[in-house]
Coordinates of C-alpha atoms in Angstrom, one line a residue:
M115 CA -46.2 -0.9 116.7
K116 CA -49.5 -2.2 115.5
P117 CA -48.6 -5.0 112.9
G118 CA -49.9 -4.6 109.4
T119 CA -49.3 -3.2 105.9
Y120 CA -49.6 0.5 105.6
D121 CA -50.4 2.4 102.3
I122 CA -48.4 5.6 102.1
K123 CA -48.1 8.3 99.5
A124 CA -44.5 9.6 99.7
K125 CA -43.2 12.7 98.0
G126 CA -41.2 11.8 94.9
H127 CA -39.1 13.7 92.3
G128 CA -40.6 16.8 90.9
S129 CA -44.3 17.0 91.7
S130 CA -44.9 13.3 91.7
Y131 CA -46.0 11.0 94.5
M132 CA -44.7 7.5 95.2
P133 CA -47.3 5.0 96.5
M134 CA -45.7 2.7 99.1
K135 CA -46.7 -0.4 101.0
V136 CA -44.8 -0.7 104.3
S137 CA -45.2 -3.9 106.3
L138 CA -44.5 -3.8 110.0
S139 CA -44.5 -6.3 112.9
E140 CA -44.6 -5.2 116.5
D141 CA -40.9 -4.2 116.5
K142 CA -39.6 -4.6 112.9
I143 CA -39.9 -3.3 109.4
T144 CA -40.5 -6.5 107.4
N145 CA -41.1 -5.3 103.8
I146 CA -41.1 -2.1 101.7
E147 CA -42.7 -2.0 98.3
V148 CA -42.5 1.2 96.2
D149 CA -44.5 2.0 93.1
S150 CA -41.9 4.2 91.3
S151 CA -43.8 4.3 88.0
G152 CA -44.4 8.1 88.4
E153 CA -40.7 8.8 88.8
T154 CA -38.4 9.7 85.9
K155 CA -36.9 6.4 84.9
G156 CA -33.1 6.1 85.5
V157 CA -32.8 9.1 87.8
A158 CA -33.6 7.4 91.1
D159 CA -33.6 3.6 90.2
E160 CA -30.8 2.9 92.7
V161 CA -32.8 4.4 95.5
F162 CA -35.5 1.8 95.1
K163 CA -33.0 -1.1 94.8
R164 CA -30.8 0.0 97.7
L165 CA -32.7 1.8 100.5
P166 CA -35.5 -0.7 101.3
K167 CA -32.8 -3.4 101.6
E168 CA -30.6 -1.2 103.9
I169 CA -33.5 -0.1 106.1
I170 CA -34.8 -3.7 106.6
T171 CA -31.3 -5.1 107.1
G172 CA -30.3 -2.5 109.6
Q173 CA -33.7 -1.9 111.1
T174 CA -33.0 1.8 111.0
L175 CA -34.0 4.9 109.1
N176 CA -30.6 6.4 109.6
V177 CA -29.4 5.5 106.1
D178 CA -27.5 7.7 103.6
A179 CA -29.4 9.2 100.7
V180 CA -28.3 7.9 97.3
S181 CA -26.0 10.4 95.7
G182 CA -27.7 12.2 92.8
A183 CA -31.2 11.2 94.0
T184 CA -31.6 12.9 97.3
I185 CA -35.3 13.9 96.8
S186 CA -36.4 10.4 96.0
S187 CA -34.2 9.1 98.9
K188 CA -35.8 11.5 101.4
G189 CA -39.3 10.7 100.0
L190 CA -38.8 6.9 100.6
I191 CA -37.3 7.4 104.1
D192 CA -40.1 9.8 105.0
G193 CA -42.7 7.3 103.7
V194 CA -41.4 4.6 106.0
A195 CA -41.4 7.1 108.9
Q196 CA -45.0 7.9 108.1
A197 CA -45.9 4.2 108.3
I198 CA -44.1 3.8 111.7
S199 CA -46.0 6.8 113.1
L200 CA -49.4 5.4 111.8
A201 CA -48.6 2.1 113.5
G202 CA -48.0 3.9 116.8
G203 CA -44.2 3.7 116.7
D204 CA -41.7 6.4 117.3
A205 CA -40.3 7.4 113.9
G206 CA -37.8 9.8 115.6
E207 CA -36.2 6.9 117.5
W208 CA -35.9 4.9 114.3
Q209 CA -34.1 7.8 112.7
K210 CA -31.6 8.0 115.5
R211 CA -30.6 4.4 115.4
A212 CA -27.1 3.5 114.5
K213 CA -26.1 3.2 110.8
V214 CA -25.1 -0.1 109.3
A215 CA -21.3 0.0 109.3
A216 CA -19.8 0.3 105.8
T217 CA -17.6 -2.6 104.8
N218 CA -14.0 -1.5 103.9
S219 CA -12.7 -3.0 100.7
K220 CA -9.0 -3.4 100.0
D221 CA -7.1 -1.4 97.4
E222 CA -6.8 -3.3 94.1
E223 CA -5.3 -3.0 90.6
I224 CA -7.0 -3.9 87.3
T225 CA -5.5 -4.2 83.9
T226 CA -7.7 -3.7 80.8
D227 CA -7.5 -2.6 77.2
V228 CA -9.8 0.5 77.4
V229 CA -11.0 2.4 80.5
V230 CA -13.9 4.8 80.0
I231 CA -14.5 7.5 82.6
G232 CA -18.2 8.5 83.0
A233 CA -21.2 6.2 82.4
G234 CA -23.6 8.5 80.6
G235 CA -24.6 8.1 77.0
A236 CA -21.2 8.9 75.5
G237 CA -19.5 6.5 78.0
L238 CA -21.9 3.7 77.3
A239 CA -21.5 4.2 73.6
A240 CA -17.7 4.1 73.8
T241 CA -17.9 1.0 76.0
A242 CA -20.3 -0.9 73.7
R243 CA -18.3 0.0 70.6
S244 CA -15.0 -1.1 72.3
I245 CA -16.6 -4.4 73.2
Q246 CA -17.7 -4.8 69.5
N247 CA -14.1 -4.2 68.6
D248 CA -13.1 -7.2 70.8
K249 CA -11.5 -5.2 73.6
R250 CA -11.8 -5.6 77.4
V251 CA -13.4 -2.5 78.9
V252 CA -13.7 -1.0 82.4
L253 CA -16.3 1.7 82.7
L254 CA -16.1 4.0 85.8
E255 CA -18.9 6.1 87.3
K256 CA -18.6 8.2 90.4
H257 CA -22.4 8.1 91.1
P258 CA -24.3 5.0 92.3
Q259 CA -26.0 4.5 89.0
I260 CA -25.2 4.9 85.3
G261 CA -27.0 7.4 83.0
G262 CA -25.6 10.9 83.7
N263 CA -27.3 13.7 81.9
T264 CA -28.6 11.4 79.1
T265 CA -31.2 9.9 81.5
R266 CA -32.5 13.5 81.9
A267 CA -32.6 14.2 78.1
G268 CA -35.8 14.7 76.2
G269 CA -35.0 11.9 73.8
P270 CA -35.2 13.2 70.2
L271 CA -31.9 12.7 68.4
N272 CA -31.1 14.9 65.3
A273 CA -30.3 13.0 62.2
V274 CA -31.1 13.8 58.6
E275 CA -33.1 11.0 56.9
P276 CA -34.8 12.6 53.9
E277 CA -36.6 9.5 52.7
W278 CA -38.4 9.2 56.0
Q279 CA -38.9 13.0 56.5
K280 CA -40.6 13.3 53.1
E281 CA -43.5 11.3 54.6
F282 CA -44.4 14.4 56.6
K283 CA -45.9 17.6 55.5
A284 CA -44.2 21.0 56.0
L285 CA -45.7 23.0 58.8
P286 CA -46.9 26.5 58.1
G287 CA -43.9 28.8 58.2
E288 CA -41.2 26.2 57.6
K289 CA -40.8 26.9 53.9
D290 CA -40.6 30.6 54.6
S291 CA -37.9 30.1 57.1
L292 CA -35.9 28.1 54.5
I293 CA -36.3 31.0 52.0
K294 CA -35.1 33.4 54.6
L295 CA -32.1 31.3 55.4
A296 CA -31.2 31.1 51.7
Q297 CA -31.3 34.9 51.5
T298 CA -28.4 35.2 54.0
P299 CA -25.6 37.1 52.2
V300 CA -22.8 34.7 51.4
D301 CA -20.2 37.1 52.7
E302 CA -21.8 36.7 56.2
I303 CA -20.9 33.1 56.1
D304 CA -17.4 32.1 57.4
P305 CA -15.0 31.0 54.6
E306 CA -14.8 27.3 55.3
Y307 CA -18.7 27.0 55.2
R308 CA -19.3 29.1 52.1
E309 CA -19.1 26.4 49.4
D310 CA -21.5 24.3 51.4
F311 CA -23.8 27.2 51.9
I312 CA -24.0 28.0 48.2
E313 CA -24.8 24.4 47.5
L314 CA -27.6 24.6 50.2
Q315 CA -29.0 27.7 48.5
K316 CA -29.4 25.7 45.3
Q317 CA -31.1 22.8 47.2
I318 CA -33.6 25.2 48.8
K319 CA -34.3 26.9 45.5
D320 CA -35.0 23.6 43.8
Y321 CA -37.3 22.5 46.7
V322 CA -39.2 25.8 46.7
N323 CA -39.6 25.9 42.9
S324 CA -40.9 22.3 42.8
G325 CA -44.0 23.4 44.8
A326 CA -43.6 20.4 47.1
D327 CA -45.2 20.5 50.5
Y328 CA -43.2 17.7 52.3
L329 CA -40.7 18.3 55.1
F330 CA -37.4 19.1 53.3
D331 CA -34.1 18.3 54.9
S332 CA -30.5 17.6 53.9
K333 CA -27.1 17.1 55.5
L334 CA -26.1 20.6 54.3
L335 CA -29.1 22.2 56.0
H336 CA -28.3 20.4 59.3
E337 CA -24.6 21.5 58.9
I338 CA -25.4 25.2 58.2
Q339 CA -28.0 25.3 61.0
T340 CA -25.6 23.8 63.5
Y341 CA -22.9 26.3 62.4
L342 CA -25.2 29.4 62.4
G343 CA -26.9 28.2 65.6
G344 CA -23.5 28.1 67.3
K345 CA -22.0 31.3 65.8
R346 CA -21.9 33.7 68.7
T347 CA -20.0 36.7 70.1
D348 CA -19.2 36.9 73.9
L349 CA -19.3 39.9 76.2
N350 CA -15.7 40.7 75.3
G351 CA -16.4 40.8 71.6
N352 CA -14.8 37.4 70.8
E353 CA -16.6 35.5 68.1
I354 CA -16.8 31.8 68.0
H355 CA -18.3 29.3 65.5
G356 CA -18.3 25.5 65.3
N357 CA -15.1 23.8 64.1
Y358 CA -15.9 22.9 60.5
A359 CA -14.2 19.5 60.5
L360 CA -16.0 18.4 63.8
V361 CA -19.4 19.7 62.5
K362 CA -19.0 17.7 59.2
E363 CA -17.9 14.6 61.1
L364 CA -21.1 14.8 63.2
I365 CA -23.5 15.4 60.4
N366 CA -22.0 12.7 58.1
N367 CA -22.0 10.0 60.8
V368 CA -25.1 10.6 63.0
L369 CA -27.6 8.6 60.9
D370 CA -25.2 5.7 61.4
S371 CA -25.5 6.3 65.1
V372 CA -29.3 5.9 64.8
K373 CA -28.9 2.6 62.9
W374 CA -26.2 1.4 65.4
L375 CA -28.5 2.2 68.3
T376 CA -31.4 0.4 66.5
D377 CA -29.2 -2.7 66.0
L378 CA -28.4 -2.7 69.8
G379 CA -32.1 -2.6 70.6
V380 CA -33.3 1.0 70.8
K381 CA -36.7 1.3 69.3
F382 CA -37.5 4.6 67.5
D383 CA -41.0 6.0 66.9
R384 CA -41.2 6.3 63.1
S385 CA -44.8 7.6 63.2
D386 CA -43.6 11.1 64.1
V387 CA -40.7 13.4 63.3
T388 CA -40.2 15.9 66.0
M389 CA -37.7 18.4 67.5
P390 CA -36.7 19.6 71.0
V391 CA -36.7 23.2 72.0
G392 CA -34.2 25.3 70.1
A393 CA -33.4 22.6 67.4
L394 CA -34.5 24.9 64.5
W395 CA -35.7 21.9 62.4
R396 CA -37.8 18.7 62.6
R397 CA -35.3 15.9 62.3
G398 CA -35.6 14.3 65.7
H399 CA -35.5 10.5 66.0
K400 CA -37.6 9.9 69.1
P401 CA -37.3 6.7 71.1
V402 CA -40.5 4.8 71.9
E403 CA -39.5 4.5 75.6
P404 CA -39.7 7.8 77.5
M405 CA -36.9 10.3 77.2
G406 CA -33.1 9.5 77.4
Y407 CA -33.7 6.5 79.6
A408 CA -34.5 4.6 76.4
F409 CA -30.8 4.8 75.4
I410 CA -29.3 4.2 78.9
H411 CA -31.4 1.2 79.6
V412 CA -30.6 -0.5 76.3
L413 CA -26.8 0.4 76.3
G414 CA -26.5 -0.4 80.0
D415 CA -28.0 -3.9 79.6
W416 CA -26.1 -4.6 76.4
T417 CA -22.7 -3.6 77.9
K418 CA -23.3 -5.7 81.1
E419 CA -24.4 -8.7 79.1
H420 CA -21.3 -8.5 76.8
G421 CA -18.7 -8.4 79.6
A422 CA -18.0 -4.8 80.5
T423 CA -16.7 -4.2 84.0
I424 CA -18.8 -1.4 85.3
L425 CA -17.6 0.2 88.6
T426 CA -20.1 2.7 90.1
E427 CA -19.3 4.9 93.1
T428 CA -15.8 5.0 91.7
R429 CA -14.4 8.5 91.2
A430 CA -11.4 9.0 88.8
K431 CA -8.9 11.1 90.7
H432 CA -5.7 11.2 88.5
L433 CA -4.6 10.0 85.1
L434 CA -1.6 7.7 84.9
T435 CA 1.1 8.6 82.4
K436 CA 4.3 6.9 81.2
D437 CA 6.7 8.2 78.6
G438 CA 4.3 10.9 77.6
Q439 CA 1.4 8.5 77.1
V440 CA -1.8 8.2 79.2
V441 CA -1.8 4.6 80.5
G442 CA -4.6 4.5 83.1
V443 CA -6.3 6.1 86.0
I444 CA -6.2 6.1 89.8
T445 CA -9.7 6.0 91.3
E446 CA -11.3 6.2 94.8
K447 CA -14.3 4.2 95.9
S448 CA -17.0 5.7 98.1
N449 CA -15.7 3.6 101.0
G450 CA -12.3 5.2 100.7
S451 CA -10.5 2.3 99.0
K452 CA -8.4 2.8 95.9
I453 CA -8.6 1.1 92.5
T454 CA -5.8 1.6 90.0
V455 CA -6.8 0.8 86.4
H456 CA -4.0 0.2 84.0
A457 CA -5.2 0.6 80.4
K458 CA -3.8 0.9 76.9
Q459 CA -6.3 3.7 76.1
V460 CA -8.4 6.1 78.2
I461 CA -11.6 7.7 77.0
L462 CA -13.1 10.7 79.0
T463 CA -16.9 10.9 78.8
S464 CA -17.7 12.5 82.1
G465 CA -19.8 15.4 80.8
G466 CA -19.5 19.2 81.2
F467 CA -19.7 21.3 84.3
G468 CA -23.3 22.5 84.4
A469 CA -23.9 21.3 88.0
N470 CA -20.8 23.2 89.2
T471 CA -22.1 26.8 89.5
P472 CA -18.8 28.3 90.8
M473 CA -17.0 26.8 87.7
V474 CA -19.7 28.1 85.4
Q475 CA -19.4 31.6 87.0
K476 CA -15.6 31.4 86.7
Y477 CA -15.6 30.7 82.9
N478 CA -18.8 32.4 81.8
T479 CA -18.2 35.2 79.2
Y480 CA -21.6 35.1 77.5
W481 CA -24.2 36.0 80.2
K482 CA -24.0 39.3 82.1
H483 CA -24.7 37.5 85.3
I484 CA -25.1 34.0 86.6
D485 CA -26.9 33.9 90.0
D486 CA -25.4 31.9 92.8
D487 CA -28.7 30.0 93.3
I488 CA -29.5 29.4 89.6
A489 CA -31.1 26.0 89.1
T490 CA -29.7 23.4 86.6
T491 CA -31.3 20.7 84.5
N492 CA -28.1 18.6 85.0
S493 CA -27.4 15.5 87.0
P494 CA -25.5 16.4 90.2
A495 CA -22.6 14.4 88.8
I496 CA -21.8 16.9 86.0
T497 CA -19.2 19.0 87.8
G498 CA -16.2 19.2 85.4
D499 CA -14.1 16.5 86.9
G500 CA -13.0 15.1 83.5
I501 CA -12.0 18.6 82.3
A502 CA -9.6 18.8 85.3
L503 CA -8.2 15.4 84.5
G504 CA -7.5 16.5 81.0
Q505 CA -5.8 19.6 82.2
E506 CA -3.5 17.5 84.4
V507 CA -1.9 16.1 81.3
G508 CA -1.8 19.4 79.4
A509 CA -5.1 19.3 77.4
D510 CA -6.1 22.5 75.7
L511 CA -9.5 24.0 76.3
V512 CA -11.9 25.6 73.8
G513 CA -15.0 27.7 74.1
M514 CA -15.2 27.5 77.9
G515 CA -17.0 30.8 78.3
F516 CA -20.2 29.8 76.5
I517 CA -22.8 28.4 78.8
Q518 CA -26.3 27.3 77.6
L519 CA -29.4 28.1 79.6
M520 CA -32.4 25.9 79.0
P521 CA -35.2 28.5 78.8
V522 CA -38.1 26.1 79.6
S523 CA -37.0 24.7 83.0
D524 CA -38.9 24.3 86.2
P525 CA -38.5 27.6 88.2
K526 CA -37.6 25.8 91.4
T527 CA -35.9 22.6 90.5
G528 CA -34.5 23.3 87.0
E529 CA -36.1 20.1 85.8
L530 CA -37.3 19.8 82.2
F531 CA -40.1 17.4 82.7
T532 CA -42.5 19.0 85.0
G533 CA -45.5 20.8 83.5
L534 CA -46.3 20.3 79.8
Q535 CA -43.3 20.0 77.5
T536 CA -44.6 20.1 73.9
P537 CA -42.7 20.4 70.6
P538 CA -41.7 24.1 70.0
E539 CA -44.2 24.6 67.1
N540 CA -46.9 24.4 69.9
F541 CA -45.1 26.7 72.4
I542 CA -47.0 29.8 73.3
M543 CA -44.7 31.8 75.7
V544 CA -46.2 34.6 77.6
N545 CA -44.6 36.9 80.2
Q546 CA -46.0 37.7 83.6
Q547 CA -48.3 40.3 82.0
G548 CA -49.8 37.7 79.6
K549 CA -48.0 39.0 76.5
R550 CA -45.9 37.0 74.0
F551 CA -42.3 38.2 73.8
V552 CA -40.3 36.0 71.4
N553 CA -40.3 33.7 68.4
E554 CA -40.8 30.4 70.3
F555 CA -39.2 28.4 67.5
A556 CA -35.8 30.2 68.0
E557 CA -32.5 29.0 69.5
R558 CA -32.2 28.4 73.2
D559 CA -30.0 31.4 74.0
T560 CA -32.4 33.7 72.1
L561 CA -35.3 32.3 74.2
A562 CA -33.4 32.5 77.5
K563 CA -32.3 36.0 76.9
A564 CA -35.8 37.1 76.0
A565 CA -37.1 35.4 79.2
I566 CA -34.5 37.1 81.3
D567 CA -35.3 40.5 79.8
N568 CA -39.0 39.8 80.7
G569 CA -38.2 39.1 84.4
G570 CA -37.1 35.5 84.1
L571 CA -40.3 33.8 85.0
F572 CA -42.8 33.1 82.2
Y573 CA -45.6 30.7 81.2
L574 CA -46.2 28.1 78.5
I575 CA -49.9 28.3 77.6
A576 CA -51.6 25.2 76.2
D577 CA -55.1 23.9 75.6
E578 CA -56.4 20.3 75.5
K579 CA -55.1 19.7 72.0
I580 CA -51.7 21.1 72.6
K581 CA -51.5 19.1 75.9
A582 CA -51.9 15.9 73.8
T583 CA -48.6 16.7 72.1
A584 CA -46.6 16.8 75.3
Y585 CA -44.0 14.1 75.4
N586 CA -43.1 14.2 79.1
T587 CA -46.2 13.4 81.1
T588 CA -49.2 11.4 82.1
Q589 CA -52.7 12.5 83.2
E590 CA -51.9 11.3 86.7
A591 CA -48.7 13.5 86.8
I592 CA -50.7 16.5 85.5
D593 CA -53.4 16.1 88.1
A594 CA -50.8 15.8 90.9
Q595 CA -49.1 19.0 89.7
V596 CA -52.3 20.9 89.5
K597 CA -53.1 19.8 93.0
A598 CA -49.6 20.8 94.2
G599 CA -50.0 24.2 92.6
T600 CA -47.0 23.8 90.2
L601 CA -49.2 23.6 87.1
Y602 CA -52.3 25.8 86.5
K603 CA -55.5 24.5 84.9
A604 CA -58.8 26.3 84.1
D605 CA -61.9 25.9 82.0
T606 CA -61.4 29.5 80.6
L607 CA -58.5 31.6 79.7
E608 CA -59.9 34.4 81.9
D609 CA -59.8 32.0 84.9
L610 CA -56.3 30.8 84.0
A611 CA -55.1 34.4 83.8
E612 CA -56.5 35.2 87.3
Q613 CA -54.8 32.1 88.8
V614 CA -51.4 33.3 87.7
G615 CA -51.9 37.0 88.3
M616 CA -52.4 38.3 84.8
D617 CA -55.0 40.7 83.4
P618 CA -57.6 38.3 81.8
A619 CA -58.1 40.8 78.9
V620 CA -54.4 40.8 78.0
L621 CA -54.0 37.0 78.0
T622 CA -57.2 36.4 76.0
A623 CA -56.1 39.1 73.4
T624 CA -52.7 37.5 73.2
I625 CA -54.1 34.0 72.5
E626 CA -56.7 35.4 70.0
K627 CA -53.8 37.1 68.1
Y628 CA -51.7 33.9 68.2
N629 CA -54.6 31.8 66.8
S630 CA -55.0 34.3 63.9
Y631 CA -51.3 33.9 63.1
V632 CA -51.7 30.1 63.0
N633 CA -54.6 30.6 60.6
A634 CA -52.4 32.9 58.4
G635 CA -49.2 30.8 58.7
K636 CA -47.3 34.0 59.5
D637 CA -46.4 35.8 62.8
P638 CA -46.0 39.6 62.1
E639 CA -45.0 40.3 65.7
F640 CA -42.1 37.9 66.4
G641 CA -41.7 36.0 63.1
K642 CA -42.3 32.5 64.6
S643 CA -40.8 30.1 62.2
A644 CA -43.3 27.2 62.3
F645 CA -46.8 26.7 63.7
N646 CA -49.1 23.8 64.3
L647 CA -52.1 24.0 66.7
K648 CA -54.3 26.9 67.8
C649 CA -55.1 27.3 71.5
E650 CA -58.8 27.1 71.8
V651 CA -60.1 23.9 73.3
A652 CA -60.8 23.9 77.1
P653 CA -59.3 23.1 79.6
F654 CA -56.4 25.5 79.4
Y655 CA -53.0 25.1 81.1
A656 CA -50.1 27.4 82.2
T657 CA -46.7 25.9 82.9
P658 CA -44.4 28.2 84.8
R659 CA -40.9 28.2 83.4
K660 CA -37.5 30.0 84.0
P661 CA -34.1 29.6 82.4
A662 CA -31.6 27.2 84.1
I663 CA -28.1 26.0 83.4
H664 CA -28.3 23.2 80.8
H665 CA -25.2 22.6 78.7
T666 CA -21.6 23.9 78.8
M667 CA -20.4 24.2 75.2
G668 CA -16.7 24.4 76.1
G669 CA -14.3 21.6 77.0
L670 CA -11.3 19.7 76.0
K671 CA -10.0 20.3 72.5
I672 CA -10.4 17.2 70.2
N673 CA -9.9 16.4 66.6
T674 CA -12.3 14.4 64.3
K675 CA -10.9 11.1 65.7
A676 CA -11.9 12.2 69.3
Q677 CA -8.2 12.4 70.3
V678 CA -7.5 15.0 72.9
I679 CA -5.2 17.9 71.8
N680 CA -2.6 19.6 74.1
E681 CA -1.8 23.3 74.3
S682 CA 0.9 22.8 71.7
G683 CA -1.6 21.5 69.2
K684 CA -0.4 17.9 69.4
V685 CA -2.3 14.7 70.1
I686 CA -2.0 13.4 73.7
T687 CA -1.3 9.8 73.1
G688 CA -3.7 7.4 74.8
L689 CA -6.4 10.0 75.6
Y690 CA -9.7 10.5 73.9
A691 CA -12.8 12.6 74.8
A692 CA -16.4 12.5 73.6
G693 CA -19.7 14.2 74.5
E694 CA -20.2 17.4 76.5
I695 CA -16.6 17.2 78.0
A696 CA -15.3 18.1 74.5
G697 CA -15.5 21.6 73.1
G698 CA -15.4 23.1 69.6
L699 CA -18.4 21.4 68.0
H700 CA -21.3 23.4 69.3
A701 CA -19.4 26.7 69.7
G702 CA -21.5 29.4 71.4
N703 CA -24.9 27.7 71.4
R704 CA -26.0 24.1 70.9
L705 CA -29.1 23.1 68.9
G706 CA -31.6 21.0 70.7
G707 CA -31.2 17.3 69.7
N708 CA -27.6 17.8 68.7
S709 CA -26.3 16.6 72.1
L710 CA -27.6 13.1 71.8
A711 CA -26.3 13.1 68.2
D712 CA -22.9 14.2 69.5
I713 CA -22.5 11.7 72.3
F714 CA -23.4 8.6 70.4
T715 CA -21.5 9.6 67.3
F716 CA -18.3 10.8 69.0
G717 CA -18.6 8.1 71.6
R718 CA -18.4 5.5 68.8
I719 CA -15.6 7.4 67.0
A720 CA -13.5 7.6 70.2
A721 CA -13.8 3.9 70.7
D722 CA -13.0 3.1 67.1
T723 CA -9.9 5.3 67.2
A724 CA -8.7 3.9 70.6
C725 CA -9.2 0.3 69.5
S726 CA -7.5 0.8 66.2
E727 CA -4.5 2.3 68.0
I728 CA -4.4 -0.8 70.2
D729 CA -4.5 -3.1 67.2
Q730 CA -1.8 -1.1 65.5
A731 CA 0.4 -1.3 68.6
D732 CA -0.3 -5.0 69.0
S733 CA 0.6 -5.8 65.3
T734 CA 3.8 -3.8 65.6
S735 CA 4.8 -5.6 68.8
G736 CA 3.5 -9.0 67.5
A737 CA 1.1 -9.2 70.5
S738 CA -2.1 -11.1 70.0
G739 CA -5.4 -9.4 70.5
H740 CA -8.3 -10.4 72.8

């Protein structure tokens, strides 16, 4: 090969490109530098730590992709292959070279106080809280890196904080939506929620009568929206709504979760109150760092610094039980060795089953059809393993048939963060004919059903001002996607319409009408609940979107202490669950922003309960704590 350093643009995740510098001698790869700043943080970090080292150590391109980050892995390997070819080498020969032999580890046994299974947001929260409770913790993760679905989350976390929210003005339409909610007949509200709903009606009446124009919020509003947002009927006529005790536990403790995260080092942007798609209200606490990685990076660093034993590429295979109590877990490493973890308490935080399409199809009772090739927003790790572990020891399941589709997903990859992802008050959804078809401020299942009824594929239309409110992108990423043909950009609406195959007259008429609704603060066509910006400043953008599997509402039955309940209605001693693995809270449809609220709140609760049980047992037996 011709020695030198070669500049390469490798294909990254989504529509991004990874600039690489590959240094070669006549017969060796001597250095690989990757600029991964365009990649979603936390999704493929392990690729950039691991693969350059393996390629240089083994002097081979025959290396395994990092599980859960195959696109970035392939991009990096292909980038090095490009450099070899440019240098006159035979990249094909490098790809056929022998792999570096994996080292076999011996089986081992570990004893700890708490073992947490699944290193996403809920697992890291449970781990951190257990450490704060002076307990030894082992955290298991089957994938090579921590983060789970939380890394892929948008970032805003729902929590009512009226003193802060009052600093912001109500958007046009928000007050009207409150009035409409208060007019719901009380007999349509399920009995356990009625007293709270009547109290909320009074709160709304007082707010409206005061003539105030600030953003109103209250715990009761969050509770009733969570309840009504999840009240659904499946295809068999079975109705479900959120477990009242679980909903109350979430709403009453979630602001403490925000304060707890802040104490650990998460920085929140207090200059804006926002909401993700389908959240119904602006109460989102958005981290300063991009997306869910903000939480993972802070919690991950904190738990490592404070002594957690974190074992990645370690899959939980079976729970250990003794005298009717869960007392640990048998795991398998990626190299085939076995680790047995003996623990006083086991916390399951391994997520739902959104990346397991056959399991989704097996349980689904909400959607008429789930395609075999449907995309998902989920990490490939989210396959329902923890639910199977719970069932091994008799755990009851609740709400398994209700599957949430994310309406605004990438049509090919299912990703959330390609294109322009703006707050829903700035959504303008148009079908393939260029017509609006839904209240863009509605719940996720409402949006997804409307999209499916309109052919699945639709477009989010934005102008330059709306683009500025997107919380997922950079100008460089936008330019790359326009060049790749996955995002459309034009100086006029007519040109934009032609690019995506619409009648220009239809799209321009749609946008003209929408702008008039923003001016009036009312949407006579679809009743959009809140507006912000008009679409009028060139250039204009069209982001193609299509529903993808996002969240599975069902899971292991838990109580307010996050203890797992068996099929006889009794607590399974020593077993806890938090996050998407647990059912009953979100019922038939989850509000956007409630997932992060759920994982950090119930992750903490699970740890507090588990640790108090240990303390109780130790005090009874006279054992000393750690």
